[in-house]
Amino acid sequence: MMNNICYVVAMRAEAEPFIKKYGIKEVEDFFAPLPCQLYEGMVNGMKLSVVLNGQQHGSDLVGCEAASIATMAAIQKLNPDLIINSGTCGAFLANGAGIADVYIGNRAMFHDRRVPGDDAWSTQSIGNYPVWEGSKQLAEDLGFKTGKVTTGSSLDMQPCDLKMIQENGGELKDMEGAAVGFVCSLFGKPVLYVKSVTDLCDSGAETFEEFSRNLGKACEALKNANERIIEHLSAQR
Ligand code: ADE
């Protein structure tokens, strides 16, 4: 039963619409000296926490390192029943994706860790982490598409990234998902991925321009999806 759910979100823009919607409040310095920021409140009798990665050098911390420490700090200090990694992603026209589509992740892998050696090394580097067992049912109940989250440290996509993504069935390209999945796997914490599409990796467009242009629309769709997910999880209690 979900009494205590915790979002881990990289960019403030991705979380702001639902922080506002639920009126949850910042708990200052909760994770000090880490830059992560906590927003907390109650929704339908359920504790709702949102952990932002925080900032360094004047911008929101994206990427695996920040996501890992935020997830670890969140688990150790809040001990939630469920981690929800919510954010934006790139996706593929070839898989039928469109801008501001919201997906539920069904697995999470890394696509930019090229480690030679035997199967054990390559298995470890690709990760291929599991998701919360209720993810599929939730996607079915609420009518979301599902896909495999594929994570790397760059916004662009090099040909070797695409090869790894294609060989391993990656669909939702982000910069945090598998890092969150890695930490959750170490703690045995279930993780739900909610990803909204800002750009299409095979559209031929310049990624950062496409991402920036669609960020607001994708974050609005993410907020609407998360509202429905929170309602759904609280109704199951
Ligand atoms: N977040 C949003 N779009 C992305 C992309 N194309 N690659 C990685 N992270 C993203």
PDB file of C-alpha atoms and ligand atoms in Angstrom:
ATOM      1  CA  MET A   1       0.000   0.000   0.000  1.00  0.00           C
ATOM      2  CA  MET A   2       1.301   3.439  -0.929  1.00  0.00           C
ATOM      3  CA  ASN A   3       1.300   5.759   2.074  1.00  0.00           C
ATOM      4  CA  ASN A   4       4.440   7.656   1.197  1.00  0.00           C
ATOM      5  CA  ILE A   5       5.418   8.401  -2.398  1.00  0.00           C
ATOM      6  CA  CYS A   6       8.463  10.346  -3.471  1.00  0.00           C
ATOM      7  CA  TYR A   7       9.143  11.995  -6.811  1.00  0.00           C
ATOM      8  CA  VAL A   8      12.738  12.450  -7.957  1.00  0.00           C
ATOM      9  CA  VAL A   9      12.842  15.174 -10.613  1.00  0.00           C
ATOM     10  CA  ALA A  10      15.839  16.780 -12.339  1.00  0.00           C
ATOM     11  CA  MET A  11      14.539  20.127 -13.603  1.00  0.00           C
ATOM     12  CA  ARG A  12      12.417  22.582 -11.655  1.00  0.00           C
ATOM     13  CA  ALA A  13      10.375  23.211 -14.819  1.00  0.00           C
ATOM     14  CA  GLU A  14       9.401  19.529 -14.839  1.00  0.00           C
ATOM     15  CA  ALA A  15       8.081  19.612 -11.238  1.00  0.00           C
ATOM     16  CA  GLU A  16       6.840  23.187 -10.824  1.00  0.00           C
ATOM     17  CA  PRO A  17       3.348  22.653 -12.301  1.00  0.00           C
ATOM     18  CA  PHE A  18       2.462  19.895  -9.829  1.00  0.00           C
ATOM     19  CA  ILE A  19       4.297  21.480  -6.872  1.00  0.00           C
ATOM     20  CA  LYS A  20       1.958  24.444  -7.480  1.00  0.00           C
ATOM     21  CA  LYS A  21      -1.107  22.286  -8.070  1.00  0.00           C
ATOM     22  CA  TYR A  22      -0.718  20.450  -4.734  1.00  0.00           C
ATOM     23  CA  GLY A  23       0.547  23.479  -2.839  1.00  0.00           C
ATOM     24  CA  ILE A  24       3.349  21.410  -1.312  1.00  0.00           C
ATOM     25  CA  LYS A  25       5.964  23.411   0.570  1.00  0.00           C
ATOM     26  CA  GLU A  26       9.739  23.490   0.551  1.00  0.00           C
ATOM     27  CA  VAL A  27      11.518  22.081   3.624  1.00  0.00           C
ATOM     28  CA  GLU A  28      14.607  24.308   3.669  1.00  0.00           C
ATOM     29  CA  ASP A  29      18.067  22.724   3.971  1.00  0.00           C
ATOM     30  CA  PHE A  30      16.616  19.250   4.451  1.00  0.00           C
ATOM     31  CA  PHE A  31      19.402  17.620   2.412  1.00  0.00           C
ATOM     32  CA  ALA A  32      22.224  20.066   3.275  1.00  0.00           C
ATOM     33  CA  PRO A  33      25.031  20.062   2.213  1.00  0.00           C
ATOM     34  CA  LEU A  34      23.608  18.343  -0.883  1.00  0.00           C
ATOM     35  CA  PRO A  35      21.927  20.704  -3.354  1.00  0.00           C
ATOM     36  CA  CYS A  36      18.760  18.551  -3.508  1.00  0.00           C
ATOM     37  CA  GLN A  37      15.544  20.322  -2.495  1.00  0.00           C
ATOM     38  CA  LEU A  38      12.530  18.803  -0.766  1.00  0.00           C
ATOM     39  CA  TYR A  39       8.875  19.771  -1.212  1.00  0.00           C
ATOM     40  CA  GLU A  40       6.428  17.956   1.010  1.00  0.00           C
ATOM     41  CA  GLY A  41       2.743  17.743   1.796  1.00  0.00           C
ATOM     42  CA  MET A  42      -0.273  15.462   2.176  1.00  0.00           C
ATOM     43  CA  VAL A  43      -2.558  14.496  -0.714  1.00  0.00           C
ATOM     44  CA  ASN A  44      -5.672  12.385  -0.090  1.00  0.00           C
ATOM     45  CA  GLY A  45      -4.114  11.059   3.136  1.00  0.00           C
ATOM     46  CA  MET A  46      -0.904  10.087   1.350  1.00  0.00           C
ATOM     47  CA  LYS A  47       2.461  11.737   2.016  1.00  0.00           C
ATOM     48  CA  LEU A  48       3.744  13.338  -1.196  1.00  0.00           C
ATOM     49  CA  SER A  49       7.402  14.344  -1.436  1.00  0.00           C
ATOM     50  CA  VAL A  50       9.099  15.904  -4.435  1.00  0.00           C
ATOM     51  CA  VAL A  51      12.890  15.879  -4.450  1.00  0.00           C
ATOM     52  CA  LEU A  52      14.578  18.126  -7.007  1.00  0.00           C
ATOM     53  CA  ASN A  53      18.211  17.470  -7.886  1.00  0.00           C
ATOM     54  CA  GLY A  54      18.950  21.127  -7.144  1.00  0.00           C
ATOM     55  CA  GLN A  55      21.405  23.453  -8.862  1.00  0.00           C
ATOM     56  CA  GLN A  56      25.092  23.988  -9.455  1.00  0.00           C
ATOM     57  CA  HIS A  57      26.728  26.748 -11.534  1.00  0.00           C
ATOM     58  CA  GLY A  58      23.356  28.473 -11.783  1.00  0.00           C
ATOM     59  CA  SER A  59      21.440  25.743 -13.580  1.00  0.00           C
ATOM     60  CA  ASP A  60      19.377  22.708 -12.624  1.00  0.00           C
ATOM     61  CA  LEU A  61      21.496  19.592 -12.161  1.00  0.00           C
ATOM     62  CA  VAL A  62      20.642  17.074 -14.843  1.00  0.00           C
ATOM     63  CA  GLY A  63      22.370  13.754 -15.398  1.00  0.00           C
ATOM     64  CA  CYS A  64      23.159  10.516 -13.637  1.00  0.00           C
ATOM     65  CA  GLU A  65      25.407  11.736 -10.821  1.00  0.00           C
ATOM     66  CA  ALA A  66      22.884  14.233  -9.482  1.00  0.00           C
ATOM     67  CA  ALA A  67      20.007  11.780  -9.959  1.00  0.00           C
ATOM     68  CA  SER A  68      21.909   9.086  -8.052  1.00  0.00           C
ATOM     69  CA  ILE A  69      22.630  11.194  -5.004  1.00  0.00           C
ATOM     70  CA  ALA A  70      19.119  12.662  -4.973  1.00  0.00           C
ATOM     71  CA  THR A  71      17.598   9.170  -5.121  1.00  0.00           C
ATOM     72  CA  MET A  72      19.902   7.815  -2.437  1.00  0.00           C
ATOM     73  CA  ALA A  73      19.314  10.772  -0.120  1.00  0.00           C
ATOM     74  CA  ALA A  74      15.549  10.543  -0.711  1.00  0.00           C
ATOM     75  CA  ILE A  75      15.467   6.833   0.130  1.00  0.00           C
ATOM     76  CA  GLN A  76      17.677   7.137   3.193  1.00  0.00           C
ATOM     77  CA  LYS A  77      15.973  10.193   4.666  1.00  0.00           C
ATOM     78  CA  LEU A  78      12.341   9.639   3.609  1.00  0.00           C
ATOM     79  CA  ASN A  79      12.055   5.854   3.206  1.00  0.00           C
ATOM     80  CA  PRO A  80       9.205   6.138   0.668  1.00  0.00           C
ATOM     81  CA  ASP A  81       7.050   3.207  -0.445  1.00  0.00           C
ATOM     82  CA  LEU A  82       7.581   4.205  -4.092  1.00  0.00           C
ATOM     83  CA  ILE A  83      10.082   6.352  -5.989  1.00  0.00           C
ATOM     84  CA  ILE A  84       8.608   8.070  -9.051  1.00  0.00           C
ATOM     85  CA  ASN A  85      11.100   9.401 -11.569  1.00  0.00           C
ATOM     86  CA  SER A  86       9.161  11.956 -13.553  1.00  0.00           C
ATOM     87  CA  GLY A  87      10.618  14.062 -16.326  1.00  0.00           C
ATOM     88  CA  THR A  88      11.003  14.765 -19.996  1.00  0.00           C
ATOM     89  CA  CYS A  89      12.611  12.574 -22.614  1.00  0.00           C
ATOM     90  CA  GLY A  90      13.398  12.191 -26.265  1.00  0.00           C
ATOM     91  CA  ALA A  91      11.547   9.451 -28.149  1.00  0.00           C
ATOM     92  CA  PHE A  92      11.364   8.016 -31.655  1.00  0.00           C
ATOM     93  CA  LEU A  93       8.961   8.721 -34.518  1.00  0.00           C
ATOM     94  CA  ALA A  94       9.733   5.182 -35.660  1.00  0.00           C
ATOM     95  CA  ASN A  95       8.013   3.896 -32.489  1.00  0.00           C
ATOM     96  CA  GLY A  96       4.961   6.091 -33.049  1.00  0.00           C
ATOM     97  CA  ALA A  97       5.901   8.717 -30.443  1.00  0.00           C
ATOM     98  CA  GLY A  98       4.635  12.291 -30.585  1.00  0.00           C
ATOM     99  CA  ILE A  99       5.507  15.509 -28.737  1.00  0.00           C
ATOM    100  CA  ALA A 100       4.009  15.651 -25.197  1.00  0.00           C
ATOM    101  CA  ASP A 101       3.047  11.970 -25.237  1.00  0.00           C
ATOM    102  CA  VAL A 102       3.370  10.565 -21.713  1.00  0.00           C
ATOM    103  CA  TYR A 103       4.835   7.114 -21.225  1.00  0.00           C
ATOM    104  CA  ILE A 104       5.226   4.763 -18.276  1.00  0.00           C
ATOM    105  CA  GLY A 105       8.631   3.083 -18.254  1.00  0.00           C
ATOM    106  CA  ASN A 106       8.771  -0.704 -18.318  1.00  0.00           C
ATOM    107  CA  ARG A 107      12.541  -1.066 -17.761  1.00  0.00           C
ATOM    108  CA  ALA A 108      15.613   1.205 -17.655  1.00  0.00           C
ATOM    109  CA  MET A 109      18.977   0.848 -19.397  1.00  0.00           C
ATOM    110  CA  PHE A 110      22.126   2.881 -20.082  1.00  0.00           C
ATOM    111  CA  HIS A 111      23.106   3.507 -23.720  1.00  0.00           C
ATOM    112  CA  ASP A 112      26.453   5.273 -23.416  1.00  0.00           C
ATOM    113  CA  ARG A 113      28.508   2.934 -21.263  1.00  0.00           C
ATOM    114  CA  ARG A 114      30.736   0.945 -23.542  1.00  0.00           C
ATOM    115  CA  VAL A 115      32.585  -1.586 -21.426  1.00  0.00           C
ATOM    116  CA  PRO A 116      34.444  -4.327 -23.262  1.00  0.00           C
ATOM    117  CA  GLY A 117      34.887  -7.763 -21.740  1.00  0.00           C
ATOM    118  CA  ASP A 118      32.591 -10.634 -20.943  1.00  0.00           C
ATOM    119  CA  ASP A 119      28.809 -10.731 -20.596  1.00  0.00           C
ATOM    120  CA  ALA A 120      28.957  -9.835 -16.912  1.00  0.00           C
ATOM    121  CA  TRP A 121      30.619  -6.485 -17.638  1.00  0.00           C
ATOM    122  CA  SER A 122      28.259  -5.636 -20.474  1.00  0.00           C
ATOM    123  CA  THR A 123      25.227  -6.684 -18.420  1.00  0.00           C
ATOM    124  CA  GLN A 124      26.364  -4.429 -15.613  1.00  0.00           C
ATOM    125  CA  SER A 125      27.079  -1.464 -17.860  1.00  0.00           C
ATOM    126  CA  ILE A 126      23.740  -1.631 -19.695  1.00  0.00           C
ATOM    127  CA  GLY A 127      21.934  -2.015 -16.355  1.00  0.00           C
ATOM    128  CA  ASN A 128      18.502  -3.063 -17.551  1.00  0.00           C
ATOM    129  CA  TYR A 129      16.824  -2.315 -14.217  1.00  0.00           C
ATOM    130  CA  PRO A 130      13.283  -3.438 -13.374  1.00  0.00           C
ATOM    131  CA  VAL A 131      10.371  -1.129 -12.571  1.00  0.00           C
ATOM    132  CA  TRP A 132       7.665  -1.209  -9.904  1.00  0.00           C
ATOM    133  CA  GLU A 133       5.531  -4.286 -10.554  1.00  0.00           C
ATOM    134  CA  GLY A 134       2.346  -2.197 -10.659  1.00  0.00           C
ATOM    135  CA  SER A 135       3.635  -0.047 -13.539  1.00  0.00           C
ATOM    136  CA  LYS A 136       2.019  -2.073 -16.342  1.00  0.00           C
ATOM    137  CA  GLN A 137      -1.403  -2.189 -14.686  1.00  0.00           C
ATOM    138  CA  LEU A 138      -1.253   1.524 -13.940  1.00  0.00           C
ATOM    139  CA  ALA A 139      -0.425   2.267 -17.603  1.00  0.00           C
ATOM    140  CA  GLU A 140      -3.329   0.076 -18.716  1.00  0.00           C
ATOM    141  CA  ASP A 141      -5.784   1.560 -16.226  1.00  0.00           C
ATOM    142  CA  LEU A 142      -4.918   5.138 -17.167  1.00  0.00           C
ATOM    143  CA  GLY A 143      -4.296   4.603 -20.882  1.00  0.00           C
ATOM    144  CA  PHE A 144      -0.610   5.516 -21.035  1.00  0.00           C
ATOM    145  CA  LYS A 145       1.815   4.029 -23.523  1.00  0.00           C
ATOM    146  CA  THR A 146       4.742   2.076 -22.114  1.00  0.00           C
ATOM    147  CA  GLY A 147       8.379   1.990 -23.181  1.00  0.00           C
ATOM    148  CA  LYS A 148      11.912   1.261 -22.114  1.00  0.00           C
ATOM    149  CA  VAL A 149      13.784   4.174 -20.570  1.00  0.00           C
ATOM    150  CA  THR A 150      17.293   4.581 -21.994  1.00  0.00           C
ATOM    151  CA  THR A 151      19.717   6.845 -20.179  1.00  0.00           C
ATOM    152  CA  GLY A 152      22.951   8.590 -21.081  1.00  0.00           C
ATOM    153  CA  SER A 153      24.948  11.617 -20.011  1.00  0.00           C
ATOM    154  CA  SER A 154      24.308  13.715 -23.130  1.00  0.00           C
ATOM    155  CA  LEU A 155      21.338  15.418 -24.727  1.00  0.00           C
ATOM    156  CA  ASP A 156      22.561  14.627 -28.218  1.00  0.00           C
ATOM    157  CA  MET A 157      22.726  11.129 -29.674  1.00  0.00           C
ATOM    158  CA  GLN A 158      25.885   9.773 -31.262  1.00  0.00           C
ATOM    159  CA  PRO A 159      25.685   6.868 -33.770  1.00  0.00           C
ATOM    160  CA  CYS A 160      27.105   4.478 -31.138  1.00  0.00           C
ATOM    161  CA  ASP A 161      24.310   5.543 -28.729  1.00  0.00           C
ATOM    162  CA  LEU A 162      21.670   4.817 -31.365  1.00  0.00           C
ATOM    163  CA  LYS A 163      23.213   1.401 -32.029  1.00  0.00           C
ATOM    164  CA  MET A 164      23.084   0.523 -28.322  1.00  0.00           C
ATOM    165  CA  ILE A 165      19.501   1.853 -28.042  1.00  0.00           C
ATOM    166  CA  GLN A 166      18.362  -0.194 -31.049  1.00  0.00           C
ATOM    167  CA  GLU A 167      20.146  -3.365 -29.961  1.00  0.00           C
ATOM    168  CA  ASN A 168      18.579  -3.184 -26.495  1.00  0.00           C
ATOM    169  CA  GLY A 169      15.104  -1.891 -27.311  1.00  0.00           C
ATOM    170  CA  GLY A 170      15.443   1.574 -25.736  1.00  0.00           C
ATOM    171  CA  GLU A 171      12.566   3.957 -26.455  1.00  0.00           C
ATOM    172  CA  LEU A 172      12.548   6.879 -24.008  1.00  0.00           C
ATOM    173  CA  LYS A 173      15.879   8.714 -24.047  1.00  0.00           C
ATOM    174  CA  ASP A 174      16.650  10.661 -20.894  1.00  0.00           C
ATOM    175  CA  MET A 175      19.578  11.593 -18.653  1.00  0.00           C
ATOM    176  CA  GLU A 176      18.530  10.191 -15.250  1.00  0.00           C
ATOM    177  CA  GLY A 177      16.199   7.183 -15.417  1.00  0.00           C
ATOM    178  CA  ALA A 178      18.667   4.314 -15.243  1.00  0.00           C
ATOM    179  CA  ALA A 179      20.665   6.059 -12.499  1.00  0.00           C
ATOM    180  CA  VAL A 180      17.492   6.270 -10.411  1.00  0.00           C
ATOM    181  CA  GLY A 181      16.828   2.614 -11.270  1.00  0.00           C
ATOM    182  CA  PHE A 182      20.347   1.640 -10.257  1.00  0.00           C
ATOM    183  CA  VAL A 183      20.022   3.197  -6.791  1.00  0.00           C
ATOM    184  CA  CYS A 184      16.505   1.769  -6.333  1.00  0.00           C
ATOM    185  CA  SER A 185      17.825  -1.687  -7.255  1.00  0.00           C
ATOM    186  CA  LEU A 186      20.471  -1.441  -4.523  1.00  0.00           C
ATOM    187  CA  PHE A 187      17.873  -0.521  -1.886  1.00  0.00           C
ATOM    188  CA  GLY A 188      15.164  -2.848  -3.201  1.00  0.00           C
ATOM    189  CA  LYS A 189      12.851   0.171  -3.692  1.00  0.00           C
ATOM    190  CA  PRO A 190      10.210   0.042  -6.416  1.00  0.00           C
ATOM    191  CA  VAL A 191      10.442   2.746  -9.080  1.00  0.00           C
ATOM    192  CA  LEU A 192       7.773   4.103 -11.416  1.00  0.00           C
ATOM    193  CA  TYR A 193       8.862   6.106 -14.476  1.00  0.00           C
ATOM    194  CA  VAL A 194       6.655   8.840 -15.911  1.00  0.00           C
ATOM    195  CA  LYS A 195       8.198  10.415 -19.022  1.00  0.00           C
ATOM    196  CA  SER A 196       6.863  13.119 -21.310  1.00  0.00           C
ATOM    197  CA  VAL A 197       8.292  13.624 -24.804  1.00  0.00           C
ATOM    198  CA  THR A 198       9.952  16.963 -25.663  1.00  0.00           C
ATOM    199  CA  ASP A 199      11.768  15.887 -28.826  1.00  0.00           C
ATOM    200  CA  LEU A 200      11.917  13.162 -31.419  1.00  0.00           C
ATOM    201  CA  CYS A 201      15.415  11.753 -31.786  1.00  0.00           C
ATOM    202  CA  ASP A 202      14.800  10.651 -35.371  1.00  0.00           C
ATOM    203  CA  SER A 203      13.011  13.822 -36.576  1.00  0.00           C
ATOM    204  CA  GLY A 204      16.178  15.396 -37.984  1.00  0.00           C
ATOM    205  CA  ALA A 205      15.583  18.531 -35.864  1.00  0.00           C
ATOM    206  CA  GLU A 206      18.293  20.048 -33.675  1.00  0.00           C
ATOM    207  CA  THR A 207      17.639  18.411 -30.282  1.00  0.00           C
ATOM    208  CA  PHE A 208      18.182  21.341 -27.929  1.00  0.00           C
ATOM    209  CA  GLU A 209      16.022  23.650 -30.041  1.00  0.00           C
ATOM    210  CA  GLU A 210      13.245  21.052 -30.256  1.00  0.00           C
ATOM    211  CA  PHE A 211      13.553  20.289 -26.524  1.00  0.00           C
ATOM    212  CA  SER A 212      13.375  23.989 -25.565  1.00  0.00           C
ATOM    213  CA  ARG A 213      10.460  24.686 -27.870  1.00  0.00           C
ATOM    214  CA  ASN A 214       8.361  21.827 -26.462  1.00  0.00           C
ATOM    215  CA  LEU A 215       9.407  21.895 -22.794  1.00  0.00           C
ATOM    216  CA  GLY A 216       6.375  23.857 -21.557  1.00  0.00           C
ATOM    217  CA  LYS A 217       3.883  21.698 -23.430  1.00  0.00           C
ATOM    218  CA  ALA A 218       5.557  18.452 -22.297  1.00  0.00           C
ATOM    219  CA  CYS A 219       5.679  19.621 -18.654  1.00  0.00           C
ATOM    220  CA  GLU A 220       1.972  20.504 -18.748  1.00  0.00           C
ATOM    221  CA  ALA A 221       1.218  17.007 -20.050  1.00  0.00           C
ATOM    222  CA  LEU A 222       3.476  15.591 -17.327  1.00  0.00           C
ATOM    223  CA  LYS A 223       1.538  17.493 -14.654  1.00  0.00           C
ATOM    224  CA  ASN A 224      -1.790  16.217 -15.968  1.00  0.00           C
ATOM    225  CA  ALA A 225      -0.440  12.666 -16.033  1.00  0.00           C
ATOM    226  CA  ASN A 226       0.965  12.913 -12.506  1.00  0.00           C
ATOM    227  CA  GLU A 227      -2.330  14.260 -11.170  1.00  0.00           C
ATOM    228  CA  ARG A 228      -4.078  11.201 -12.561  1.00  0.00           C
ATOM    229  CA  ILE A 229      -1.349   8.889 -11.228  1.00  0.00           C
ATOM    230  CA  ILE A 230      -1.518  10.386  -7.736  1.00  0.00           C
ATOM    231  CA  GLU A 231      -5.310  10.080  -7.738  1.00  0.00           C
ATOM    232  CA  HIS A 232      -5.009   6.487  -8.892  1.00  0.00           C
ATOM    233  CA  LEU A 233      -2.414   5.521  -6.275  1.00  0.00           C
ATOM    234  CA  SER A 234      -4.351   7.184  -3.480  1.00  0.00           C
ATOM    235  CA  ALA A 235      -7.612   5.547  -4.584  1.00  0.00           C
ATOM    236  CA  GLN A 236      -5.967   2.125  -4.248  1.00  0.00           C
ATOM    237  CA  ARG A 237      -5.147   2.668  -0.585  1.00  0.00           C
TER     238      ARG A 237
HETATM  239  N1  ADE B   1      15.459  14.914 -22.154  1.00  0.00           N
HETATM  240  C1  ADE B   1      14.605  15.412 -23.045  1.00  0.00           C
HETATM  241  N2  ADE B   1      14.959  15.084 -24.306  1.00  0.00           N
HETATM  242  C2  ADE B   1      16.102  14.344 -24.205  1.00  0.00           C
HETATM  243  C3  ADE B   1      16.968  13.720 -25.147  1.00  0.00           C
HETATM  244  N3  ADE B   1      16.732  13.775 -26.437  1.00  0.00           N
HETATM  245  N4  ADE B   1      18.036  13.066 -24.661  1.00  0.00           N
HETATM  246  C4  ADE B   1      18.270  13.007 -23.342  1.00  0.00           C
HETATM  247  N5  ADE B   1      17.515  13.582 -22.418  1.00  0.00           N
HETATM  248  C5  ADE B   1      16.426  14.244 -22.837  1.00  0.00           C
END
